[in-house]
mmCIF file of C-alpha atoms in Angstrom:
data_model
loop_
_atom_site.group_PDB
_atom_site.id
_atom_site.type_symbol
_atom_site.label_atom_id
_atom_site.label_comp_id
_atom_site.label_asym_id
_atom_site.label_seq_id
_atom_site.Cartn_x
_atom_site.Cartn_y
_atom_site.Cartn_z
ATOM 1 C CA MET A 249 0.101 -0.176 -0.382
ATOM 2 C CA VAL A 250 2.921 2.368 0.623
ATOM 3 C CA ASP A 251 5.253 1.795 -1.369
ATOM 4 C CA ARG A 252 2.422 2.962 -4.262
ATOM 5 C CA LEU A 253 2.165 5.941 -2.548
ATOM 6 C CA VAL A 254 6.093 6.696 -1.825
ATOM 7 C CA ASN A 255 5.479 8.213 -6.143
ATOM 8 C CA SER A 256 2.050 9.838 -6.739
ATOM 9 C CA GLU A 257 1.645 13.058 -6.993
ATOM 10 C CA ALA A 258 -1.491 13.030 -4.419
ATOM 11 C CA ASN A 259 0.548 11.996 -1.875
ATOM 12 C CA ALA A 260 4.020 14.806 -2.615
ATOM 13 C CA ARG A 261 0.026 17.696 -2.892
ATOM 14 C CA ARG A 262 -1.117 16.495 0.927
ATOM 15 C CA ILE A 263 2.711 16.541 1.968
ATOM 16 C CA ALA A 264 2.871 20.107 0.519
ATOM 17 C CA MET A 265 -0.685 20.647 2.423
ATOM 18 C CA VAL A 266 0.799 19.821 5.933
ATOM 19 C CA GLU A 267 3.502 21.817 5.503
ATOM 20 C CA ASN A 268 1.852 24.759 4.926
ATOM 21 C CA CYS A 269 -0.514 24.399 7.711
ATOM 22 C CA PHE A 270 2.342 24.376 9.445
ATOM 23 C CA GLY A 271 3.927 27.141 7.888
ATOM 24 C CA SER A 272 7.131 29.179 8.234
ATOM 25 C CA SER A 273 7.139 28.115 11.906
ATOM 26 C CA GLY A 274 6.591 23.831 11.219
ATOM 27 C CA ARG A 275 9.800 21.434 9.943
ATOM 28 C CA PRO A 276 9.593 20.696 6.296
ATOM 29 C CA LEU A 277 7.896 16.868 5.945
ATOM 30 C CA ALA A 278 9.001 16.412 2.223
ATOM 31 C CA GLU A 279 11.698 13.378 2.093
ATOM 32 C CA GLN A 280 12.936 10.616 -0.421
ATOM 33 C CA GLY A 281 10.134 7.595 0.367
ATOM 34 C CA ARG A 282 7.627 9.739 3.073
ATOM 35 C CA VAL A 283 4.116 8.623 2.244
ATOM 36 C CA LEU A 284 1.361 10.687 4.234
ATOM 37 C CA VAL A 285 -0.960 7.397 5.040
ATOM 38 C CA GLY A 286 -3.399 9.461 7.544
ATOM 39 C CA GLU A 287 -4.370 12.405 9.098
ATOM 40 C CA GLY A 288 -7.254 13.341 11.633
ATOM 41 C CA VAL A 289 -8.171 14.991 15.182
ATOM 42 C CA LEU A 290 -7.734 13.107 18.293
ATOM 43 C CA THR A 291 -7.401 14.132 22.575
ATOM 44 C CA LYS A 292 -3.919 15.020 24.034
ATOM 45 C CA MET A 293 -4.259 14.403 27.484
ATOM 46 C CA CYS A 294 -1.874 17.319 28.036
ATOM 47 C CA ARG A 295 -0.491 17.949 31.579
ATOM 48 C CA LYS A 296 -3.447 20.933 32.725
ATOM 49 C CA LYS A 297 -6.338 19.366 30.815
ATOM 50 C CA PRO A 298 -7.230 17.103 27.438
ATOM 51 C CA LYS A 299 -6.748 19.195 24.081
ATOM 52 C CA ALA A 300 -7.593 18.575 21.164
ATOM 53 C CA ARG A 301 -4.649 17.896 18.466
ATOM 54 C CA GLN A 302 -4.438 17.523 14.697
ATOM 55 C CA PHE A 303 -1.918 13.994 14.161
ATOM 56 C CA PHE A 304 -0.377 12.983 10.527
ATOM 57 C CA LEU A 305 0.790 9.738 10.685
ATOM 58 C CA PHE A 306 3.368 8.921 7.625
ATOM 59 C CA ASN A 307 5.229 6.502 7.059
ATOM 60 C CA ASP A 308 8.535 6.614 9.033
ATOM 61 C CA ILE A 309 7.029 9.452 11.610
ATOM 62 C CA LEU A 310 3.844 10.916 13.565
ATOM 63 C CA VAL A 311 3.701 14.528 13.544
ATOM 64 C CA TYR A 312 1.170 16.964 15.543
ATOM 65 C CA GLY A 313 0.563 20.024 16.584
ATOM 66 C CA ASN A 314 -1.802 22.395 17.832
ATOM 67 C CA ILE A 315 -5.338 23.225 16.416
ATOM 68 C CA VAL A 316 -5.295 27.009 15.412
ATOM 69 C CA ILE A 317 -7.752 26.778 12.444
ATOM 70 C CA ASN A 318 -9.156 23.889 11.936
ATOM 71 C CA LYS A 319 -7.737 21.717 8.193
ATOM 72 C CA LYS A 320 -6.327 25.430 7.807
ATOM 73 C CA LYS A 321 -2.902 26.454 10.539
ATOM 74 C CA TYR A 322 -1.478 24.531 13.308
ATOM 75 C CA ASN A 323 0.943 25.183 14.836
ATOM 76 C CA LYS A 324 4.008 23.977 17.932
ATOM 77 C CA GLN A 325 4.655 21.279 15.563
ATOM 78 C CA HIS A 326 6.701 17.718 17.091
ATOM 79 C CA LEU A 327 7.974 15.415 15.232
ATOM 80 C CA ILE A 328 7.573 11.670 16.695
ATOM 81 C CA PRO A 329 10.128 8.195 14.996
ATOM 82 C CA LEU A 330 7.979 6.120 14.414
ATOM 83 C CA GLU A 331 10.103 3.028 15.255
ATOM 84 C CA THR A 332 10.741 4.901 18.506
ATOM 85 C CA VAL A 333 7.094 4.237 18.869
ATOM 86 C CA LYS A 334 5.445 1.345 21.446
ATOM 87 C CA LEU A 335 1.642 2.131 21.062
ATOM 88 C CA GLU A 336 -0.396 0.433 24.370
ATOM 89 C CA SER A 337 -4.130 0.407 24.391
ATOM 90 C CA LEU A 338 -5.900 1.986 27.240
ATOM 91 C CA LYS A 339 -8.700 0.801 29.352
ATOM 92 C CA ASP A 340 -12.437 2.809 29.195
ATOM 93 C CA GLU A 341 -12.822 4.500 31.689
ATOM 94 C CA GLY A 342 -15.083 7.586 32.853
ATOM 95 C CA GLN A 343 -15.356 9.491 30.607
ATOM 96 C CA PHE A 344 -12.079 8.803 28.854
ATOM 97 C CA ARG A 345 -12.735 6.397 26.041
ATOM 98 C CA ASN A 346 -10.973 4.793 22.791
ATOM 99 C CA GLY A 347 -7.563 6.102 24.878
ATOM 100 C CA TRP A 348 -4.194 4.327 24.231
ATOM 101 C CA LEU A 349 -0.868 5.439 25.487
ATOM 102 C CA ILE A 350 2.067 6.488 22.464
ATOM 103 C CA ARG A 351 5.403 5.892 24.083
ATOM 104 C CA THR A 352 8.485 7.061 23.341
ATOM 105 C CA ALA A 353 12.051 7.075 24.890
ATOM 106 C CA SER A 354 11.866 10.606 25.972
ATOM 107 C CA LYS A 355 8.151 11.529 25.629
ATOM 108 C CA SER A 356 4.739 9.779 26.392
ATOM 109 C CA PHE A 357 1.403 10.428 26.383
ATOM 110 C CA ALA A 358 -2.459 9.646 26.579
ATOM 111 C CA VAL A 359 -4.910 10.094 23.369
ATOM 112 C CA TYR A 360 -8.612 9.826 22.712
ATOM 113 C CA ALA A 361 -10.282 8.611 19.927
ATOM 114 C CA ALA A 362 -14.248 9.728 18.920
ATOM 115 C CA THR A 363 -15.075 6.099 18.697
ATOM 116 C CA SER A 364 -13.798 2.474 19.064
ATOM 117 C CA THR A 365 -13.462 1.936 15.630
ATOM 118 C CA GLU A 366 -11.074 5.495 15.628
ATOM 119 C CA LYS A 367 -9.681 4.112 17.972
ATOM 120 C CA GLU A 368 -8.798 0.461 15.874
ATOM 121 C CA GLU A 369 -7.903 2.035 12.612
ATOM 122 C CA TRP A 370 -5.295 4.372 14.138
ATOM 123 C CA MET A 371 -3.987 1.838 16.448
ATOM 124 C CA ALA A 372 -3.740 -0.342 12.415
ATOM 125 C CA HIS A 373 -2.503 1.846 10.869
ATOM 126 C CA ILE A 374 0.734 2.733 13.409
ATOM 127 C CA GLU A 375 1.349 0.049 14.309
ATOM 128 C CA LYS A 376 1.790 -1.907 11.101
ATOM 129 C CA CYS A 377 4.130 1.629 10.306
ATOM 130 C CA ILE A 378 5.895 0.965 12.978
ATOM 131 C CA GLU A 379 6.506 -3.162 12.148
ATOM 132 C CA ASP A 380 7.579 -2.214 8.671
ATOM 133 C CA LEU A 381 9.971 -0.135 9.673
ATOM 134 C CA LEU A 382 11.929 -1.965 12.093
ATOM 135 C CA ARG A 383 11.719 -4.973 9.470
ATOM 136 C CA LYS A 384 13.262 -2.644 7.127
ATOM 137 C CA SER A 385 15.970 -1.420 9.157
ATOM 138 C CA GLY A 386 16.547 -4.922 10.839
ATOM 139 C CA LYS A 387 16.616 -2.633 14.115
ATOM 140 C CA GLN A 388 14.804 -3.623 17.756
ATOM 141 C CA PRO A 389 13.023 -1.765 19.290
ATOM 142 C CA PRO A 390 13.260 0.726 22.622
ATOM 143 C CA SER A 391 13.327 -1.333 25.729
ATOM 144 C CA GLU A 392 13.051 1.740 27.584
ATOM 145 C CA HIS A 393 9.951 4.503 27.402
ATOM 146 C CA ALA A 394 9.343 7.609 29.452
ATOM 147 C CA ALA A 395 6.608 7.085 32.176
ATOM 148 C CA VAL A 396 3.054 9.004 31.291
ATOM 149 C CA TRP A 397 3.121 12.365 33.715
ATOM 150 C CA VAL A 398 -0.178 12.593 35.333
ATOM 151 C CA PRO A 399 -2.637 15.072 34.610
ATOM 152 C CA ASP A 400 -2.592 17.896 37.346
ATOM 153 C CA ASN A 401 -6.103 17.115 38.212
ATOM 154 C CA GLU A 402 -5.587 14.035 39.658
ATOM 155 C CA ALA A 403 -3.617 14.693 42.347
ATOM 156 C CA ALA A 404 -4.894 17.440 45.274
ATOM 157 C CA ILE A 405 -1.422 16.222 47.224
ATOM 158 C CA CYS A 406 1.250 15.899 47.056
ATOM 159 C CA MET A 407 2.199 12.197 45.299
ATOM 160 C CA HIS A 408 5.254 11.390 47.316
ATOM 161 C CA CYS A 409 4.548 12.874 50.770
ATOM 162 C CA LYS A 410 0.807 11.845 50.975
ATOM 163 C CA LYS A 411 0.932 16.408 53.596
ATOM 164 C CA THR A 412 1.156 19.108 50.693
ATOM 165 C CA GLN A 413 -1.850 20.999 49.356
ATOM 166 C CA PHE A 414 -1.080 21.874 46.454
ATOM 167 C CA THR A 415 -1.688 26.116 46.304
ATOM 168 C CA VAL A 416 -0.788 28.864 44.392
ATOM 169 C CA LEU A 417 1.964 29.176 46.054
ATOM 170 C CA ASN A 418 2.392 25.599 46.817
ATOM 171 C CA ARG A 419 2.441 24.258 42.328
ATOM 172 C CA ARG A 420 2.512 21.118 40.603
ATOM 173 C CA HIS A 421 5.148 19.443 40.312
ATOM 174 C CA HIS A 422 6.384 16.483 37.742
ATOM 175 C CA CYS A 423 9.097 12.979 38.457
ATOM 176 C CA ARG A 424 10.763 13.153 35.206
ATOM 177 C CA LYS A 425 11.479 9.442 35.397
ATOM 178 C CA CYS A 426 7.604 7.762 37.409
ATOM 179 C CA GLY A 427 5.459 10.612 36.030
ATOM 180 C CA SER A 428 4.040 11.748 39.689
ATOM 181 C CA VAL A 429 3.615 14.815 40.582
ATOM 182 C CA VAL A 430 5.114 15.950 43.547
ATOM 183 C CA CYS A 431 5.705 19.319 45.761
ATOM 184 C CA GLY A 432 8.646 20.970 45.286
ATOM 185 C CA PRO A 433 10.878 19.252 49.057
ATOM 186 C CA CYS A 434 9.704 15.551 47.199
ATOM 187 C CA SER A 435 11.814 16.609 43.827
ATOM 188 C CA SER A 436 14.391 18.611 44.852
ATOM 189 C CA LYS A 437 16.922 16.125 43.077
ATOM 190 C CA ARG A 438 17.774 16.070 40.197
ATOM 191 C CA PHE A 439 19.298 13.534 37.471
ATOM 192 C CA VAL A 440 20.663 13.363 33.794
ATOM 193 C CA LEU A 441 18.024 10.938 32.074
ATOM 194 C CA PRO A 442 19.530 10.847 28.775
ATOM 195 C CA THR A 443 16.816 9.192 26.367
ATOM 196 C CA GLN A 444 14.831 12.457 27.799
ATOM 197 C CA SER A 445 17.675 15.806 28.767
ATOM 198 C CA ASP A 446 21.134 15.943 28.269
ATOM 199 C CA LYS A 447 20.223 18.823 31.360
ATOM 200 C CA PRO A 448 19.724 17.008 34.752
ATOM 201 C CA LEU A 449 15.607 16.450 34.898
ATOM 202 C CA ARG A 450 13.248 16.945 37.787
ATOM 203 C CA VAL A 451 13.186 13.861 40.204
ATOM 204 C CA CYS A 452 11.207 12.971 42.778
ATOM 205 C CA LEU A 453 13.085 11.175 46.231
ATOM 206 C CA GLN A 454 12.155 7.593 45.377
ATOM 207 C CA CYS A 455 13.053 7.398 41.491
ATOM 208 C CA TYR A 456 16.349 9.785 42.965
ATOM 209 C CA ASP A 457 17.321 6.848 45.371
ATOM 210 C CA GLU A 458 16.649 4.045 43.571
ATOM 211 C CA LEU A 459 18.605 5.772 40.733
ATOM 212 C CA THR A 460 21.491 6.175 43.093
ATOM 213 C CA ARG A 461 21.188 2.691 43.856
ATOM 214 C CA ASP A 462 21.592 1.708 40.261
ATOM 215 C CA ARG A 463 23.990 3.115 39.240
ATOM 216 C CA ALA A 464 26.431 2.607 42.044
ATOM 217 C CA ARG A 465 26.010 -0.872 40.951
ATOM 218 C CA PRO A 466 28.557 -1.327 38.695
ATOM 219 C CA ALA A 467 27.354 -3.852 36.794
ATOM 220 C CA GLN A 468 24.960 -1.566 35.157
ATOM 221 C CA ALA A 469 26.958 0.183 32.926
ATOM 222 C CA GLN A 470 24.244 0.384 30.376
ATOM 223 C CA GLN A 471 21.979 2.181 32.602
ATOM 224 C CA PRO A 472 20.999 5.860 31.664
ATOM 225 C CA ALA A 473 21.326 8.178 34.904
ATOM 226 C CA MET A 474 23.502 9.866 35.609
ATOM 227 C CA LEU A 475 23.418 12.073 38.650
ATOM 228 C CA SER A 476 24.153 15.774 38.495
ATOM 229 C CA PRO A 477 24.782 17.937 41.786
ATOM 230 C CA SER A 478 21.382 18.946 43.117
ATOM 231 C CA LYS A 479 20.593 22.416 42.516
ATOM 232 C CA GLU A 480 17.314 23.861 42.421
ATOM 233 C CA GLY A 481 16.346 24.707 39.304
ATOM 234 C CA ALA A 482 20.061 25.199 37.575
ATOM 235 C CA GLY A 483 20.577 24.938 34.575
ATOM 236 C CA SER A 484 17.277 22.588 33.689
ATOM 237 C CA GLY A 485 15.398 25.338 32.012
ATOM 238 C CA GLU A 486 12.353 24.579 33.289
ATOM 239 C CA SER A 487 9.749 26.236 34.616
ATOM 240 C CA SER A 488 8.423 25.727 38.011
ATOM 241 C CA GLY A 489 5.567 24.422 36.890
ATOM 242 C CA ASP A 490 6.436 22.135 34.338
ATOM 243 C CA ASP A 491 5.135 22.827 31.812
ATOM 244 C CA ASP A 492 3.926 20.619 29.022
ATOM 245 C CA SER A 493 6.101 22.172 26.143
ATOM 246 C CA ASP A 494 2.293 21.765 24.022
ATOM 247 C CA ASP A 495 -0.829 22.256 26.774
ATOM 248 C CA ASP A 496 -0.251 26.555 26.034
ATOM 249 C CA ASP A 497 -4.053 27.655 25.664
ATOM 250 C CA ASP A 498 -5.640 26.934 22.464
ATOM 251 C CA ARG A 499 -6.711 29.942 20.117
ATOM 252 C CA ALA A 500 -8.878 28.041 18.463
ATOM 253 C CA ALA A 501 -11.419 26.125 21.016
ATOM 254 C CA ALA A 502 -11.244 22.392 20.323
ATOM 255 C CA THR A 503 -14.884 20.552 19.610
ATOM 256 C CA ASP A 504 -15.644 17.177 20.118
ATOM 257 C CA ASN A 505 -17.253 17.586 16.727
ATOM 258 C CA HIS A 506 -14.473 16.444 13.637
ATOM 259 C CA ASP A 507 -14.426 14.110 10.481
ATOM 260 C CA GLU A 508 -13.382 11.285 10.448
ATOM 261 C CA PRO A 509 -9.714 9.945 10.242
ATOM 262 C CA LYS A 510 -7.898 10.177 6.187
ATOM 263 C CA PHE A 511 -6.477 7.145 5.699
ATOM 264 C CA TYR A 512 -4.831 7.121 2.132
ATOM 265 C CA GLY A 513 -4.769 3.736 0.324
ATOM 266 C CA ASP A 514 -5.442 1.633 -2.196
ATOM 267 C CA GLY A 515 -8.879 2.256 -2.297
ATOM 268 C CA GLU A 516 -8.991 5.773 -3.418
ATOM 269 C CA LYS A 517 -8.126 7.564 -6.329
ATOM 270 C CA THR A 518 -5.205 9.949 -7.207
ATOM 271 C CA ASP A 519 -6.047 12.298 -8.135
ATOM 272 C CA ASP A 520 -9.906 13.285 -5.851
ATOM 273 C CA THR A 521 -8.580 15.764 -3.573
ATOM 274 C CA ASN A 522 -6.335 18.461 -3.835
ATOM 275 C CA ASN A 523 -6.480 19.566 -0.559
ATOM 276 C CA HIS A 524 -5.600 17.525 3.168
ATOM 277 C CA SER A 525 -9.577 18.990 4.099
ATOM 278 C CA SER A 526 -11.366 16.603 0.754
ATOM 279 C CA LYS A 527 -13.736 14.679 2.678
ATOM 280 C CA GLU A 528 -13.953 11.919 -0.050
ATOM 281 C CA THR A 529 -10.713 10.312 0.677
ATOM 282 C CA LYS A 530 -11.211 6.906 1.319
ATOM 283 C CA ASN A 531 -10.405 4.332 4.253
ATOM 284 C CA ILE A 532 -8.393 1.712 3.251
ATOM 285 C CA LYS A 533 -9.555 -1.835 4.806
ATOM 286 C CA GLU A 534 -6.316 -4.201 5.159
#
């Protein structure tokens, strides 16, 4: 399916349209052999609250961004190499349904589709792209992935000491190792976690102790964490709120009403669309 679309004019037009929607703030996406496999809106679980994000699935990368003007303008572009991705289905809980985790070594987060069918389609297409990439490259999938951050509203008190209540003055922080919401005193230590950053990152006291013990073991030569002096805020580039990079307030209000995702494949006509907002593209049936 993907091989047939590599050199198609329709594929080139779609990629050009995606680049145009991100404008000068986005990175160039047109590369030899790259194919736009599908696109659509998913709800991403951000640090403060769930927010609608536009996702584009290519055969080698997953791209998403904030919706400024739906189908016309996006910003805060994020690129994720698919060979680093691991998917994990989530059980339906309350209002959060049809979700799954997108795990990478540097960042992990939950997304939710509008329906169970859309979830199945997204996960199947992403898994197929990952499988094809790893088979062609001969690489092994990463064995370690970043923790998924616990949303702010799920922790009224520090998850480490179980005492500190969060207020305007006592702000929430996130441990970069386990993802827990912790207070300042319980996250005063920092470690270098090479898969996430070359700078010391905030970790909770429990993770700091565990990482220190692991580092002290001679057999753990491959341990991906390095001890760093504990200096609150020094050289970390973090705000005190540990804000997620795409968790800013949206200029366009998120909406539950959005078109079904589009997946491009053998069933479509090669000239059935001149832009990525066409509603006539057929979903592939694999």
